Coordinates of C-alpha atoms in Angstrom, one line a residue:
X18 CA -3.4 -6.1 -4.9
X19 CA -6.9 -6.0 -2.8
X20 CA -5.8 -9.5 -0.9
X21 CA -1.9 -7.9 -0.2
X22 CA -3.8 -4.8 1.3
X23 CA -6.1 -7.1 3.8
X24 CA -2.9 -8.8 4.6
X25 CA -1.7 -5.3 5.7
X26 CA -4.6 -4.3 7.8
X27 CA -6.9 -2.0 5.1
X28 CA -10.3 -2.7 4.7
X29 CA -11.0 -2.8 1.2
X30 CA -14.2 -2.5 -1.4
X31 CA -13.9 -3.8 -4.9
X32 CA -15.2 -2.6 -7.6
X33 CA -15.3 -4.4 -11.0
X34 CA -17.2 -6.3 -12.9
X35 CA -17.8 -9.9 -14.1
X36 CA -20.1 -12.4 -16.3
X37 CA -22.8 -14.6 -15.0
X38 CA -20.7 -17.8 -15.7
X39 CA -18.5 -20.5 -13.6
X40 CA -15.9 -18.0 -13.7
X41 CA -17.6 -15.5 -12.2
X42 CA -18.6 -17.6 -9.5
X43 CA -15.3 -18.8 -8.4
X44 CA -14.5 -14.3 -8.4
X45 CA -17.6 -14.0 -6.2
X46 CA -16.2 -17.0 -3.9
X47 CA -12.5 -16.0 -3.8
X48 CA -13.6 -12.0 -2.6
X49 CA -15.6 -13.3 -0.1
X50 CA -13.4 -15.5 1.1
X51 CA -10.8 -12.7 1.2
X52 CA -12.7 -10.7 3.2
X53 CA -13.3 -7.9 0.7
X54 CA -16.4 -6.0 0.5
X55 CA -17.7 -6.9 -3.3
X56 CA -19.0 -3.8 -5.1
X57 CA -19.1 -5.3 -8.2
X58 CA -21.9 -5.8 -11.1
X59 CA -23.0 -9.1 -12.6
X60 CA -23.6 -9.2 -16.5
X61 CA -25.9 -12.8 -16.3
X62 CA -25.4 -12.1 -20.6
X63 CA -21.6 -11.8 -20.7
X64 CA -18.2 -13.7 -19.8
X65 CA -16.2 -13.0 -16.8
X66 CA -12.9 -10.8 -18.3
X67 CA -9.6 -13.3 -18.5
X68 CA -6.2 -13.4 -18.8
X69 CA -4.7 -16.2 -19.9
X70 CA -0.5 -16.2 -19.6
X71 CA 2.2 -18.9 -21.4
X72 CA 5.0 -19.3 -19.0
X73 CA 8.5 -21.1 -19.2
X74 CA 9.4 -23.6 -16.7
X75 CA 11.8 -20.8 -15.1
X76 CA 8.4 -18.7 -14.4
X77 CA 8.6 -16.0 -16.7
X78 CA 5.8 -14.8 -19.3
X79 CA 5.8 -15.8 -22.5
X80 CA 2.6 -14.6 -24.2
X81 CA -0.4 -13.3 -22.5
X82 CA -4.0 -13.0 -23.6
X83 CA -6.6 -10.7 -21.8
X84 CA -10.4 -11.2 -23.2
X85 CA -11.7 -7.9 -20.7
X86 CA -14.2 -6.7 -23.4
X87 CA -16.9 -6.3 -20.6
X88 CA -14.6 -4.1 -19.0
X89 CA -14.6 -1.5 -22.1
X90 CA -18.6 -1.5 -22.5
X91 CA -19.0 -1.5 -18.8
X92 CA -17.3 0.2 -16.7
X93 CA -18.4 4.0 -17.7
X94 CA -21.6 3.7 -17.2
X95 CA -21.0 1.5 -13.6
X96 CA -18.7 4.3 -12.4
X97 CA -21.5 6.2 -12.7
X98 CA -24.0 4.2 -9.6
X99 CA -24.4 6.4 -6.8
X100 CA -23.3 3.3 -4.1
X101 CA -20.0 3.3 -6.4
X102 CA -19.4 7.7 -5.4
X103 CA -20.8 7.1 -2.1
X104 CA -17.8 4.3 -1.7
X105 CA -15.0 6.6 -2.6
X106 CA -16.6 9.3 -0.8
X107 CA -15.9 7.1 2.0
X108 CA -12.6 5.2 1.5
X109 CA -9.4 6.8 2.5
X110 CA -7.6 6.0 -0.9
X111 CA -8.1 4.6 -4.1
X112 CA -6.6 2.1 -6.6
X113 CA -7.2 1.5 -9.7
X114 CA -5.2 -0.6 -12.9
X115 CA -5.2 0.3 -16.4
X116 CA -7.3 -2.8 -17.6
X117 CA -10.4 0.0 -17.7
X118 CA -10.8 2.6 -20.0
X119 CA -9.7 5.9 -20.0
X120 CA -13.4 7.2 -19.9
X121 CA -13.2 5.3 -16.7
X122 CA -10.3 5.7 -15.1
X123 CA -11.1 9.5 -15.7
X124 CA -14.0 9.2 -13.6
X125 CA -12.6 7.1 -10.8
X126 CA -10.0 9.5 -11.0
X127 CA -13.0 12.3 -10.0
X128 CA -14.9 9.8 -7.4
X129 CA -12.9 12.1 -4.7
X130 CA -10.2 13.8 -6.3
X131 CA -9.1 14.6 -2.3
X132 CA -7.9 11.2 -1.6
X133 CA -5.1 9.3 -2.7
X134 CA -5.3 7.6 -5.9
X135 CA -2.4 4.8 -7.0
X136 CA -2.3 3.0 -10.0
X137 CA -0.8 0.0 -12.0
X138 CA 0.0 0.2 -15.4
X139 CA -0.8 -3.2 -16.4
X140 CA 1.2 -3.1 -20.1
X141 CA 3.0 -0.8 -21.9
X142 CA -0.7 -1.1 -24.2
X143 CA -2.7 0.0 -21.5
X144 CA -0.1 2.1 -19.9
X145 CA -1.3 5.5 -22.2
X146 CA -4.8 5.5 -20.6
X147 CA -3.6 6.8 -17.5
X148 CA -1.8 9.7 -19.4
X149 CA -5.5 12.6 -19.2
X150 CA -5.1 11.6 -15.1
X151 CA -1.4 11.3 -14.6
X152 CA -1.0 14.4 -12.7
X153 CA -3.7 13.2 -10.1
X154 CA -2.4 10.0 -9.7
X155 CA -0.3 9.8 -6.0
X156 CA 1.9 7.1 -7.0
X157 CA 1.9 4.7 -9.9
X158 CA 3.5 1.3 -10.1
X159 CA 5.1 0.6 -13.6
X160 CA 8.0 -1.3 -15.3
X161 CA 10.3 -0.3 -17.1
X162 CA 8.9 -0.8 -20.6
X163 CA 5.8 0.6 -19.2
X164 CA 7.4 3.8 -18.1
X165 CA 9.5 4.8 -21.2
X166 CA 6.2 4.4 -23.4
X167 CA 4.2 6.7 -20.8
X168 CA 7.5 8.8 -21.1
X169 CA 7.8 9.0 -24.8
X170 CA 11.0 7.7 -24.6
X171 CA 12.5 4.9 -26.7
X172 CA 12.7 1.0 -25.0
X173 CA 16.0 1.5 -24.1
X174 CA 16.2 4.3 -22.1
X175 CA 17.3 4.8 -18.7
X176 CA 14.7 4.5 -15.6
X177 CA 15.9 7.8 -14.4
X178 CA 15.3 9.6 -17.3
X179 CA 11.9 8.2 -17.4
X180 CA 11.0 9.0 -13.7
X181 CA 12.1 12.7 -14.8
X182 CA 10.0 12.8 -17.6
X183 CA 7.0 11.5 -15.8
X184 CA 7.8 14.0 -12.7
X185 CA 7.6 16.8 -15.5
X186 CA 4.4 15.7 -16.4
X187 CA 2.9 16.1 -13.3
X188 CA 3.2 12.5 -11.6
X189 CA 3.8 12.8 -8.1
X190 CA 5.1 9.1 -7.8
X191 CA 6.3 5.9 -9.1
X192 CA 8.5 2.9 -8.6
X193 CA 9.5 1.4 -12.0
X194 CA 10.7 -2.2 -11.6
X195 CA 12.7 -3.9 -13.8
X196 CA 12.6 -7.9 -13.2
X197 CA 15.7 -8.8 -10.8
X198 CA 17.0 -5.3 -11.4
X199 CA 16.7 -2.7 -8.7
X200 CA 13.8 -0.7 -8.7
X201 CA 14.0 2.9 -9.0
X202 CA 11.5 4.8 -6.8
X203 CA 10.8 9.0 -7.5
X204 CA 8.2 11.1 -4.9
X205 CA 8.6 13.0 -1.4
X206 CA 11.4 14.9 -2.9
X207 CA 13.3 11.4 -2.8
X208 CA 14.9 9.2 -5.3
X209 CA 16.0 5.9 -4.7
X210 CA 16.8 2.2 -5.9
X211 CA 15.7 -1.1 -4.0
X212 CA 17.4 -3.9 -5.5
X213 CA 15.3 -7.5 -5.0
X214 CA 16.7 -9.7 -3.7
X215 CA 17.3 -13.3 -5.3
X216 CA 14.4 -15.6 -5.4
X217 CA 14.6 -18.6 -3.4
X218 CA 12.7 -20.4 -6.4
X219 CA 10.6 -18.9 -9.1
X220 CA 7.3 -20.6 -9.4
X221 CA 5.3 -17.6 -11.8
X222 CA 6.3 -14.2 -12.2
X223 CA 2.1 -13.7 -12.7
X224 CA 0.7 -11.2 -10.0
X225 CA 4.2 -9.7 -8.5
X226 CA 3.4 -6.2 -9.4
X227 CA -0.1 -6.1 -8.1
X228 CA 1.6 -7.9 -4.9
X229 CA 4.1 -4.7 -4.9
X230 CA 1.6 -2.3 -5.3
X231 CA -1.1 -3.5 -2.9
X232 CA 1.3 -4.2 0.0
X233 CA 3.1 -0.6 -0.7
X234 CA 0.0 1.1 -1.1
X235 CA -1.2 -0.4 2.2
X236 CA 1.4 0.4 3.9
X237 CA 1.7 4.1 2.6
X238 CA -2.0 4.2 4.0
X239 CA -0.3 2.9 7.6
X240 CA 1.7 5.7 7.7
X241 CA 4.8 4.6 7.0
X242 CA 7.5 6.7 4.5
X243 CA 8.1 5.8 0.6
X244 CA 10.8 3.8 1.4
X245 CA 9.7 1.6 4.0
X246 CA 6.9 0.7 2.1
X247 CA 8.3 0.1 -1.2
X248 CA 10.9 -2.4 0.4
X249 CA 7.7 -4.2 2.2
X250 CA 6.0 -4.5 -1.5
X251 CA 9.2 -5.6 -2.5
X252 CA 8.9 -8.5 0.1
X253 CA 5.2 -9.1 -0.9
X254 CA 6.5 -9.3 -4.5
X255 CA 9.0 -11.8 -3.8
X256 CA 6.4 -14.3 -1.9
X257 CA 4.5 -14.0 -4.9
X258 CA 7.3 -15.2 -7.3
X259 CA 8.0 -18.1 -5.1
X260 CA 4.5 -19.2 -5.0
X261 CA 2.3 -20.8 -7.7
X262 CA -0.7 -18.9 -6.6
X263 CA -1.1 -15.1 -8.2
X264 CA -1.9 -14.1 -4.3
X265 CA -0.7 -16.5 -2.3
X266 CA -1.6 -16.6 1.4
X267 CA 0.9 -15.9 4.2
X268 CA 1.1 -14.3 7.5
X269 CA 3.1 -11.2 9.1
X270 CA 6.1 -13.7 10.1
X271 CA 6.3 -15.0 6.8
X272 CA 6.2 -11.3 5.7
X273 CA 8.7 -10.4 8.0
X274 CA 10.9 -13.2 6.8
X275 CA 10.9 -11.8 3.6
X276 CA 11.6 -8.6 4.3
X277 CA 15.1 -9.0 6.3
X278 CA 16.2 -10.5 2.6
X279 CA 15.1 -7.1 1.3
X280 CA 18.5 -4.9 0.5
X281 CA 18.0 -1.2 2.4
X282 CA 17.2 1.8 -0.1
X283 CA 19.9 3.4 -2.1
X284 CA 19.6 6.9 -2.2
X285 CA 20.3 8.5 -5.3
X286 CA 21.1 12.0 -6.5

């Protein structure tokens, strides 16, 4: 999500945390090399947090198997550094996933409860954490699953019914996704579906949200409305399913490319 927000001309600070392992050296390297300002703290004593995914030859996820326990004895006491509420003091909008803690996403959450703050729910098992902050998040980025168990609702249920549920509850916005179903997008008094368009190939389903969410977020940021910025994510999204890399590099023609396949917004009501 931080790399698809660079693409889209934000400057952004990250901060998490990793292990004093190879596999938090190759983090260290691939921030820098993304041109992200690294906030984050080095346990020399603990492994880097993982996710490990199963996939089927067509792309889509199995299984997958996140080992963050750093991030659950961590990241409290790390939102806590002063140069961690200087930097939201200073950043224009915040983003945050639900692989930390409610304790911590709480305090993010309070970093500068002025700005923006969007959010990915990461699993319909990490989803609930974001419940004691939902009504300051600006905008959160959800599937469907995701959004019916934040809801209450049973699996089933309609996206609609969710997004109503949600509104009630004080979100102010969301796009629930639903695979190669069209999207369904509530906030700025508008409602609306953006159907994706068909993949040209599907390489790995793995990082398609956080592509959605960074690129929409960034654009939001730009200025532009709901709309235009969900059907930009959309296009981010879609680069990221046809690519073998989680956050795979391209340029604004690429982009652009992508984008024209993009279907216009359906207005509901």
């Amino acid at each position: 999500a931080a790399r698809w927000a660079v693409r889209r001309g934000i400057t952004v600070s990250l901060v998490s945390l990793r292990g004093g392992d190879v596999a938090g050296e190759r983090v260290t390297l691939a921030i820098e090399s993304a041109g992200i300002e690294d906030l984050s703290a080095t346990f020399l004593d603990r492994a880097t947090p993982s996710y490990t995914a199963i996939l089927t030859r067509d792309g889509e996820l199995v299984t997958g198997l996140a080992d963050m326990e750093l991030y659950e004895i961590g990241f409290p006491k790390q939102l806590r550094r002063r140069k961690f509420r200087e930097a939201a003091r200073e950043a224009d909008a915040l983003l945050a996933d639900a692989n930390i803690p409610a304790e911590a996403f709480a305090l993010f959450a309070g970093l500068a409860p002025e700005k923006p703050l969007f959010a990915i729910a990461v699993s319909p098992a990490k989803a609930p954490r974001l419940l004691p902050s939902l009504g300051r998040i600006s905008c959160l980025f959800m599937n469907r699953r995701e959004a019916c168990h934040l809801a209450g609702l049973s699996l089933g249920s309609e996206p609609r019914a969710a997004a109503k549920a949600l509104a009630s509850m004080g979100l102010r916005a969301g796009v629930i996704t639903g695979g190669g179903m069209p999207a369904l997008c509530f906030g700025q008094a508008l409602l609306f579906e953006i159907a994706p368009p068909p993949a040209r190939r599907i390489a790995d389903v793995t990082g398609a949200g956080d592509a959605l969410a960074g690129a929409t977020e960034a654009d939001l940021m730009r200025g532009l409305s709901l709309p235009e910025s969900v059907r930009e994510g959309m296009a981010a999204a879609m680069l990221t399913v046809e690519s073998e890399e989680a956050a795979p590099a391209t340029d604004e023609a690429a982009l652009r490319v992508a984008l024209a396949r993009v279907p216009q917004p359906r207005m509901l009501t």
